[in-house]
PDB file of C-alpha atoms in Angstrom:
ATOM      1  CA  MET A   1       2.389  14.363   1.757  1.00  0.00           C
ATOM      2  CA  PHE A   2       3.340  11.806  -0.667  1.00  0.00           C
ATOM      3  CA  ASP A   3       1.851   7.851  -0.479  1.00  0.00           C
ATOM      4  CA  LEU A   4       2.211   4.770  -2.705  1.00  0.00           C
ATOM      5  CA  GLU A   5      -0.748   2.706  -3.433  1.00  0.00           C
ATOM      6  CA  ARG A   6      -0.407  -1.010  -5.236  1.00  0.00           C
ATOM      7  CA  ARG A   7      -4.073  -1.229  -7.320  1.00  0.00           C
ATOM      8  CA  GLU A   8      -3.282  -4.498  -8.935  1.00  0.00           C
ATOM      9  CA  ALA A   9      -0.652  -6.670 -10.173  1.00  0.00           C
ATOM     10  CA  GLY A  10       1.756  -4.402 -12.350  1.00  0.00           C
ATOM     11  CA  GLU A  11       0.827  -1.520 -11.150  1.00  0.00           C
ATOM     12  CA  VAL A  12       1.307   1.373  -8.582  1.00  0.00           C
ATOM     13  CA  VAL A  13      -0.333   4.648  -8.239  1.00  0.00           C
ATOM     14  CA  LEU A  14       2.180   7.835  -6.742  1.00  0.00           C
ATOM     15  CA  LYS A  15      -0.114  10.571  -4.922  1.00  0.00           C
ATOM     16  CA  GLY A  16       0.389  13.880  -3.469  1.00  0.00           C
ATOM     17  CA  ARG A  17       3.873  15.930  -3.524  1.00  0.00           C
ATOM     18  CA  PHE A  18       7.540  13.692  -4.096  1.00  0.00           C
ATOM     19  CA  ASP A  19       9.539  16.248  -2.265  1.00  0.00           C
ATOM     20  CA  ALA A  20      12.713  16.067  -0.071  1.00  0.00           C
ATOM     21  CA  ALA A  21      11.037  15.528   3.184  1.00  0.00           C
ATOM     22  CA  GLN A  22       9.204  12.865   1.636  1.00  0.00           C
ATOM     23  CA  ARG A  23      12.456  10.788   0.532  1.00  0.00           C
ATOM     24  CA  GLU A  24      12.833   8.639   3.634  1.00  0.00           C
ATOM     25  CA  LYS A  25       9.647   7.406   3.588  1.00  0.00           C
ATOM     26  CA  ALA A  26       9.462   7.129  -0.560  1.00  0.00           C
ATOM     27  CA  GLN A  27      12.461   4.847  -1.113  1.00  0.00           C
ATOM     28  CA  ALA A  28      11.795   2.120   1.663  1.00  0.00           C
ATOM     29  CA  LEU A  29       8.178   1.871  -0.382  1.00  0.00           C
ATOM     30  CA  PHE A  30      10.083   1.620  -3.082  1.00  0.00           C
ATOM     31  CA  ASP A  31      12.826  -0.259  -2.160  1.00  0.00           C
ATOM     32  CA  GLU A  32       9.471  -3.261  -1.723  1.00  0.00           C
ATOM     33  CA  ILE A  33       9.185  -3.127  -5.574  1.00  0.00           C
ATOM     34  CA  HIS A  34      10.860  -6.331  -6.804  1.00  0.00           C
ATOM     35  CA  GLU A  35       8.963  -6.098 -11.257  1.00  0.00           C
ATOM     36  CA  SER A  36       8.234  -4.229 -13.435  1.00  0.00           C
ATOM     37  CA  VAL A  37       5.436  -1.611 -12.811  1.00  0.00           C
ATOM     38  CA  THR A  38       3.698   0.859 -14.292  1.00  0.00           C
ATOM     39  CA  LEU A  39       3.535   3.936 -12.033  1.00  0.00           C
ATOM     40  CA  ASP A  40      -0.045   5.935 -12.673  1.00  0.00           C
ATOM     41  CA  CYS A  41       1.345   9.293 -11.931  1.00  0.00           C
ATOM     42  CA  SER A  42      -2.167  11.212 -12.092  1.00  0.00           C
ATOM     43  CA  GLU A  43      -2.555  11.944  -8.556  1.00  0.00           C
ATOM     44  CA  LEU A  44       1.062  12.781  -8.561  1.00  0.00           C
ATOM     45  CA  ASP A  45       1.347  16.986  -8.739  1.00  0.00           C
ATOM     46  CA  TYR A  46       4.660  17.433  -7.702  1.00  0.00           C
ATOM     47  CA  ILE A  47       8.264  16.297  -7.832  1.00  0.00           C
ATOM     48  CA  SER A  48      11.682  17.319  -6.799  1.00  0.00           C
ATOM     49  CA  SER A  49      15.252  15.913  -7.453  1.00  0.00           C
ATOM     50  CA  ALA A  50      14.899  14.340  -4.327  1.00  0.00           C
ATOM     51  CA  GLY A  51      11.935  12.586  -6.067  1.00  0.00           C
ATOM     52  CA  LEU A  52      14.022  11.601  -9.208  1.00  0.00           C
ATOM     53  CA  GLY A  53      16.671  10.339  -6.735  1.00  0.00           C
ATOM     54  CA  VAL A  54      14.433   7.703  -5.449  1.00  0.00           C
ATOM     55  CA  LEU A  55      12.910   6.933  -8.787  1.00  0.00           C
ATOM     56  CA  LEU A  56      16.319   6.379 -10.455  1.00  0.00           C
ATOM     57  CA  LYS A  57      17.844   3.862  -7.768  1.00  0.00           C
ATOM     58  CA  THR A  58      14.960   2.095  -7.827  1.00  0.00           C
ATOM     59  CA  GLN A  59      15.089   1.608 -12.038  1.00  0.00           C
ATOM     60  CA  LYS A  60      18.544   1.203 -11.928  1.00  0.00           C
ATOM     61  CA  ARG A  61      18.284  -1.901  -9.581  1.00  0.00           C
ATOM     62  CA  LEU A  62      15.020  -2.768 -10.981  1.00  0.00           C
ATOM     63  CA  LEU A  63      17.202  -3.046 -14.677  1.00  0.00           C
ATOM     64  CA  ALA A  64      19.484  -4.975 -13.161  1.00  0.00           C
ATOM     65  CA  GLU A  65      17.538  -7.555 -12.094  1.00  0.00           C
ATOM     66  CA  GLY A  66      15.451  -7.729 -15.802  1.00  0.00           C
ATOM     67  CA  GLY A  67      12.636  -5.449 -14.911  1.00  0.00           C
ATOM     68  CA  ARG A  68      11.832  -1.596 -15.572  1.00  0.00           C
ATOM     69  CA  LEU A  69       9.323   1.192 -14.395  1.00  0.00           C
ATOM     70  CA  LYS A  70       6.972   2.809 -16.652  1.00  0.00           C
ATOM     71  CA  LEU A  71       5.376   5.918 -16.139  1.00  0.00           C
ATOM     72  CA  ILE A  72       1.796   7.160 -17.054  1.00  0.00           C
ATOM     73  CA  GLY A  73      -0.637  10.146 -16.390  1.00  0.00           C
ATOM     74  CA  VAL A  74       2.312  12.417 -16.665  1.00  0.00           C
ATOM     75  CA  ASN A  75       1.306  16.173 -15.849  1.00  0.00           C
ATOM     76  CA  SER A  76       3.083  19.396 -17.429  1.00  0.00           C
ATOM     77  CA  HIS A  77       5.332  19.594 -14.340  1.00  0.00           C
ATOM     78  CA  LEU A  78       6.375  16.279 -14.072  1.00  0.00           C
ATOM     79  CA  ARG A  79       7.050  15.884 -17.917  1.00  0.00           C
ATOM     80  CA  ASP A  80       8.985  19.317 -17.509  1.00  0.00           C
ATOM     81  CA  VAL A  81      11.184  17.935 -14.828  1.00  0.00           C
ATOM     82  CA  PHE A  82      12.090  14.717 -16.697  1.00  0.00           C
ATOM     83  CA  LYS A  83      12.846  16.373 -19.620  1.00  0.00           C
ATOM     84  CA  TYR A  84      15.423  18.717 -18.465  1.00  0.00           C
ATOM     85  CA  SER A  85      16.846  15.815 -16.232  1.00  0.00           C
ATOM     86  CA  GLY A  86      17.366  13.837 -18.903  1.00  0.00           C
ATOM     87  CA  PHE A  87      14.757  11.280 -16.911  1.00  0.00           C
ATOM     88  CA  ASP A  88      12.821  10.943 -20.590  1.00  0.00           C
ATOM     89  CA  ARG A  89      15.468   8.753 -22.010  1.00  0.00           C
ATOM     90  CA  ILE A  90      15.722   6.211 -19.517  1.00  0.00           C
ATOM     91  CA  PHE A  91      11.865   5.810 -18.566  1.00  0.00           C
ATOM     92  CA  GLU A  92       8.986   4.707 -21.109  1.00  0.00           C
ATOM     93  CA  ILE A  93       6.695   8.083 -20.173  1.00  0.00           C
ATOM     94  CA  GLU A  94       3.363   8.723 -21.107  1.00  0.00           C
ATOM     95  CA  PRO A  95       1.464  11.953 -20.571  1.00  0.00           C
ATOM     96  CA  GLY A  96      -1.506  12.415 -18.918  1.00  0.00           C
TER      97      GLY A  96
ATOM     98  CA  MET B   1       6.934  42.268  -0.369  1.00  0.00           C
ATOM     99  CA  LYS B   2       6.289  39.046   2.063  1.00  0.00           C
ATOM    100  CA  ARG B   3       9.247  37.720   4.622  1.00  0.00           C
ATOM    101  CA  GLY B   4       9.056  34.486   5.981  1.00  0.00           C
ATOM    102  CA  VAL B   5      11.397  32.575   8.225  1.00  0.00           C
ATOM    103  CA  PHE B   6      11.970  28.767   8.092  1.00  0.00           C
ATOM    104  CA  LYS B   7      13.563  26.538   9.734  1.00  0.00           C
ATOM    105  CA  ARG B   8      16.637  24.323   9.117  1.00  0.00           C
ATOM    106  CA  SER B   9      15.294  21.592   8.499  1.00  0.00           C
ATOM    107  CA  LEU B  10      13.559  19.907   5.782  1.00  0.00           C
ATOM    108  CA  ASP B  11      10.365  19.481   7.520  1.00  0.00           C
ATOM    109  CA  SER B  12       9.793  23.206   6.691  1.00  0.00           C
ATOM    110  CA  LEU B  13       9.151  22.513   3.343  1.00  0.00           C
ATOM    111  CA  GLU B  14       5.131  21.560   4.172  1.00  0.00           C
ATOM    112  CA  SER B  15       5.446  25.745   5.422  1.00  0.00           C
ATOM    113  CA  ILE B  16       7.210  26.967   2.449  1.00  0.00           C
ATOM    114  CA  PHE B  17       5.028  25.763   0.119  1.00  0.00           C
ATOM    115  CA  LEU B  18       1.986  27.002   1.815  1.00  0.00           C
ATOM    116  CA  PHE B  19       4.206  30.217   1.865  1.00  0.00           C
ATOM    117  CA  THR B  20       4.631  29.924  -1.842  1.00  0.00           C
ATOM    118  CA  SER B  21       1.299  29.168  -2.562  1.00  0.00           C
ATOM    119  CA  GLU B  22      -0.501  32.129  -0.326  1.00  0.00           C
ATOM    120  CA  PHE B  23       1.687  34.631  -2.264  1.00  0.00           C
ATOM    121  CA  VAL B  24       0.668  33.878  -5.509  1.00  0.00           C
ATOM    122  CA  ARG B  25      -3.115  33.568  -4.765  1.00  0.00           C
ATOM    123  CA  GLU B  26      -2.433  37.053  -3.058  1.00  0.00           C
ATOM    124  CA  ASN B  27      -0.649  38.651  -5.322  1.00  0.00           C
ATOM    125  CA  HIS B  28      -2.748  37.120  -8.178  1.00  0.00           C
ATOM    126  CA  VAL B  29       0.611  35.680  -9.771  1.00  0.00           C
ATOM    127  CA  ASP B  30       0.170  33.138 -12.683  1.00  0.00           C
ATOM    128  CA  PRO B  31      -0.742  29.641 -11.278  1.00  0.00           C
ATOM    129  CA  SER B  32       0.647  27.955 -13.568  1.00  0.00           C
ATOM    130  CA  LEU B  33       3.867  29.312 -12.227  1.00  0.00           C
ATOM    131  CA  LEU B  34       3.829  27.731  -8.858  1.00  0.00           C
ATOM    132  CA  PRO B  35       5.163  23.921  -9.506  1.00  0.00           C
ATOM    133  CA  ALA B  36       8.073  25.663 -10.948  1.00  0.00           C
ATOM    134  CA  ILE B  37       9.098  28.161  -8.141  1.00  0.00           C
ATOM    135  CA  ASP B  38       8.595  25.455  -5.530  1.00  0.00           C
ATOM    136  CA  LEU B  39      10.941  23.064  -7.187  1.00  0.00           C
ATOM    137  CA  ILE B  40      13.652  25.996  -7.235  1.00  0.00           C
ATOM    138  CA  VAL B  41      12.863  27.209  -3.950  1.00  0.00           C
ATOM    139  CA  GLU B  42      13.173  23.536  -2.935  1.00  0.00           C
ATOM    140  CA  GLU B  43      16.010  22.839  -3.903  1.00  0.00           C
ATOM    141  CA  LEU B  44      17.965  25.608  -3.159  1.00  0.00           C
ATOM    142  CA  PHE B  45      16.657  25.595   0.660  1.00  0.00           C
ATOM    143  CA  THR B  46      17.341  21.858   0.656  1.00  0.00           C
ATOM    144  CA  ASN B  47      20.995  22.532  -0.319  1.00  0.00           C
ATOM    145  CA  MET B  48      21.417  24.848   2.451  1.00  0.00           C
ATOM    146  CA  VAL B  49      19.802  22.174   4.649  1.00  0.00           C
ATOM    147  CA  GLU B  50      22.023  19.423   3.725  1.00  0.00           C
ATOM    148  CA  HIS B  51      25.597  21.601   2.918  1.00  0.00           C
ATOM    149  CA  SER B  52      25.369  24.207   5.494  1.00  0.00           C
ATOM    150  CA  SER B  53      25.427  21.325   7.827  1.00  0.00           C
ATOM    151  CA  ALA B  54      27.334  23.675  10.507  1.00  0.00           C
ATOM    152  CA  SER B  55      25.147  26.361  10.275  1.00  0.00           C
ATOM    153  CA  THR B  56      21.768  25.874  12.569  1.00  0.00           C
ATOM    154  CA  ALA B  57      20.451  29.659  12.060  1.00  0.00           C
ATOM    155  CA  ASP B  58      16.733  29.715  10.476  1.00  0.00           C
ATOM    156  CA  VAL B  59      16.439  30.850   6.893  1.00  0.00           C
ATOM    157  CA  PRO B  60      14.753  33.790   6.003  1.00  0.00           C
ATOM    158  CA  MET B  61      12.557  33.823   2.431  1.00  0.00           C
ATOM    159  CA  GLU B  62      11.294  36.863   0.820  1.00  0.00           C
ATOM    160  CA  MET B  63       9.090  37.046  -1.906  1.00  0.00           C
ATOM    161  CA  SER B  64       7.931  40.063  -4.416  1.00  0.00           C
ATOM    162  CA  THR B  65       6.040  40.552  -8.154  1.00  0.00           C
ATOM    163  CA  VAL B  66       8.026  41.551 -10.644  1.00  0.00           C
ATOM    164  CA  ASP B  67       6.386  41.999 -14.205  1.00  0.00           C
ATOM    165  CA  GLY B  68       4.995  38.463 -15.294  1.00  0.00           C
ATOM    166  CA  GLY B  69       6.190  36.562 -12.268  1.00  0.00           C
ATOM    167  CA  VAL B  70       7.796  36.829  -9.045  1.00  0.00           C
ATOM    168  CA  GLU B  71      11.634  37.739  -7.315  1.00  0.00           C
ATOM    169  CA  VAL B  72      12.517  35.293  -4.693  1.00  0.00           C
ATOM    170  CA  THR B  73      15.583  35.608  -2.223  1.00  0.00           C
ATOM    171  CA  LEU B  74      17.171  33.148   0.541  1.00  0.00           C
ATOM    172  CA  THR B  75      19.708  33.830   2.821  1.00  0.00           C
ATOM    173  CA  ASP B  76      21.878  31.505   4.489  1.00  0.00           C
ATOM    174  CA  GLU B  77      23.545  32.806   7.602  1.00  0.00           C
ATOM    175  CA  ASP B  78      26.987  31.423   9.003  1.00  0.00           C
ATOM    176  CA  ALA B  79      27.467  29.581   5.710  1.00  0.00           C
ATOM    177  CA  ASP B  80      30.590  29.074   3.887  1.00  0.00           C
ATOM    178  CA  PRO B  81      31.099  30.510   0.456  1.00  0.00           C
ATOM    179  CA  PHE B  82      29.607  28.494  -2.504  1.00  0.00           C
ATOM    180  CA  ASP B  83      28.644  30.095  -5.344  1.00  0.00           C
ATOM    181  CA  ILE B  84      25.724  28.008  -6.464  1.00  0.00           C
ATOM    182  CA  THR B  85      26.319  29.724 -10.252  1.00  0.00           C
ATOM    183  CA  LYS B  86      29.543  28.414 -10.931  1.00  0.00           C
ATOM    184  CA  VAL B  87      28.939  24.777 -10.161  1.00  0.00           C
ATOM    185  CA  PRO B  88      29.457  23.048 -13.564  1.00  0.00           C
ATOM    186  CA  GLU B  89      27.039  21.613 -15.688  1.00  0.00           C
ATOM    187  CA  VAL B  90      25.186  18.074 -15.340  1.00  0.00           C
ATOM    188  CA  ASP B  91      25.351  15.497 -18.374  1.00  0.00           C
ATOM    189  CA  VAL B  92      22.613  13.934 -18.193  1.00  0.00           C
ATOM    190  CA  GLU B  93      22.924  12.421 -21.400  1.00  0.00           C
ATOM    191  CA  ARG B  94      25.080   9.593 -19.416  1.00  0.00           C
ATOM    192  CA  ALA B  95      23.795   6.407 -20.006  1.00  0.00           C
ATOM    193  CA  VAL B  96      22.044   5.323 -17.024  1.00  0.00           C
ATOM    194  CA  GLU B  97      24.106   2.976 -15.357  1.00  0.00           C
ATOM    195  CA  GLU B  98      26.203   6.482 -14.685  1.00  0.00           C
ATOM    196  CA  LEU B  99      23.515   8.821 -13.744  1.00  0.00           C
ATOM    197  CA  ASP B 100      23.509   9.953 -10.409  1.00  0.00           C
ATOM    198  CA  PRO B 101      21.067  12.146  -8.696  1.00  0.00           C
ATOM    199  CA  GLY B 102      24.113  14.181  -7.214  1.00  0.00           C
ATOM    200  CA  GLY B 103      23.693  17.641  -8.507  1.00  0.00           C
ATOM    201  CA  LEU B 104      20.218  17.372 -10.477  1.00  0.00           C
ATOM    202  CA  GLY B 105      18.437  19.791  -7.761  1.00  0.00           C
ATOM    203  CA  LEU B 106      20.884  22.960  -8.927  1.00  0.00           C
ATOM    204  CA  HIS B 107      20.458  21.797 -12.626  1.00  0.00           C
ATOM    205  CA  LEU B 108      17.100  22.093 -12.182  1.00  0.00           C
ATOM    206  CA  VAL B 109      17.274  25.248 -10.549  1.00  0.00           C
ATOM    207  CA  ARG B 110      18.988  26.459 -13.950  1.00  0.00           C
ATOM    208  CA  LYS B 111      16.795  25.189 -15.806  1.00  0.00           C
ATOM    209  CA  PHE B 112      13.684  26.212 -14.590  1.00  0.00           C
ATOM    210  CA  ALA B 113      14.549  29.811 -13.232  1.00  0.00           C
ATOM    211  CA  ASP B 114      14.701  33.191 -15.472  1.00  0.00           C
ATOM    212  CA  SER B 115      17.872  34.259 -13.599  1.00  0.00           C
ATOM    213  CA  VAL B 116      20.044  33.052 -10.600  1.00  0.00           C
ATOM    214  CA  GLU B 117      21.995  35.319  -8.533  1.00  0.00           C
ATOM    215  CA  TYR B 118      24.695  34.603  -5.667  1.00  0.00           C
ATOM    216  CA  HIS B 119      25.885  37.450  -3.185  1.00  0.00           C
ATOM    217  CA  TYR B 120      28.669  36.337  -0.173  1.00  0.00           C
ATOM    218  CA  GLN B 121      29.461  38.833   2.557  1.00  0.00           C
ATOM    219  CA  PHE B 122      32.653  37.431   4.431  1.00  0.00           C
ATOM    220  CA  SER B 123      32.172  40.032   7.037  1.00  0.00           C
ATOM    221  CA  ASN B 124      28.816  38.520   8.542  1.00  0.00           C
ATOM    222  CA  ARG B 125      28.867  34.689   6.395  1.00  0.00           C
ATOM    223  CA  GLN B 126      26.141  35.617   4.848  1.00  0.00           C
ATOM    224  CA  ALA B 127      25.069  34.359   1.272  1.00  0.00           C
ATOM    225  CA  ARG B 128      21.845  35.564  -0.562  1.00  0.00           C
ATOM    226  CA  ILE B 129      20.381  33.943  -3.388  1.00  0.00           C
ATOM    227  CA  VAL B 130      18.107  35.668  -5.727  1.00  0.00           C
ATOM    228  CA  PHE B 131      15.881  34.325  -8.636  1.00  0.00           C
ATOM    229  CA  ARG B 132      13.331  35.455 -10.714  1.00  0.00           C
ATOM    230  CA  LYS B 133      10.633  33.499 -12.392  1.00  0.00           C
ATOM    231  CA  THR B 134       8.194  34.552 -14.981  1.00  0.00           C
ATOM    232  CA  ALA B 135       5.581  33.098 -17.447  1.00  0.00           C
ATOM    233  CA  GLY B 136       6.802  32.302 -20.882  1.00  0.00           C
ATOM    234  CA  SER B 137      10.388  30.641 -19.531  1.00  0.00           C
ATOM    235  CA  GLY B 138      11.593  27.134 -18.669  1.00  0.00           C
ATOM    236  CA  GLY B 139       9.309  24.982 -17.182  1.00  0.00           C
ATOM    237  CA  ASP B 140       5.815  26.605 -17.793  1.00  0.00           C
ATOM    238  CA  ASP B 141       5.790  25.833 -21.943  1.00  0.00           C
ATOM    239  CA  VAL B 142       2.531  24.400 -21.447  1.00  0.00           C
TER     240      VAL B 142
END
């Protein structure tokens, strides 16, 4: 299960597993973000290309609007996925 | 060897992840391999669901242990031939404006798996994809 929780201005916590079964729900939640935010991934266990697609679409939209996503608390699995997909070039990422 | 059969739906992913985690635990496979195993299985299974839409057949999956890891076989029944090992590489160095998530799934499969084999039988329109994931290969270098 995947969930997204807004904690305070500019910070969003991602939780659970960001897989293809969660894509539509996740996209709807990310579509509500309209400013630069820091995504706390310390409770995000897993991501696949479906999750990457949602993050990429959101990042492109925010960059066009003058904002951006920053990822913090990234575990080793997420770090590998971001590295192999080239996402470490387009997101500011801090390890967990 | 452990065998499961899953409905051709993204809703099956939860059951598939339960299947893989049970296999890893029961067979004392290095648990740090599980996220990579799940990712490879998800990308291959999702590819079957979304790109073999004409088929309604369930998807059998087999897992067995090999030295240092696992071998997994996914079978796509009533499928058109589509050799995933021949798909061109994705250029992940493109500018963000040009990046597209299309193709990233199979790109990640190549990066995380030790090996990926594709076998197709025209006689019964059956595709079998076999991959291996062991410790020390891509995606578990922590």
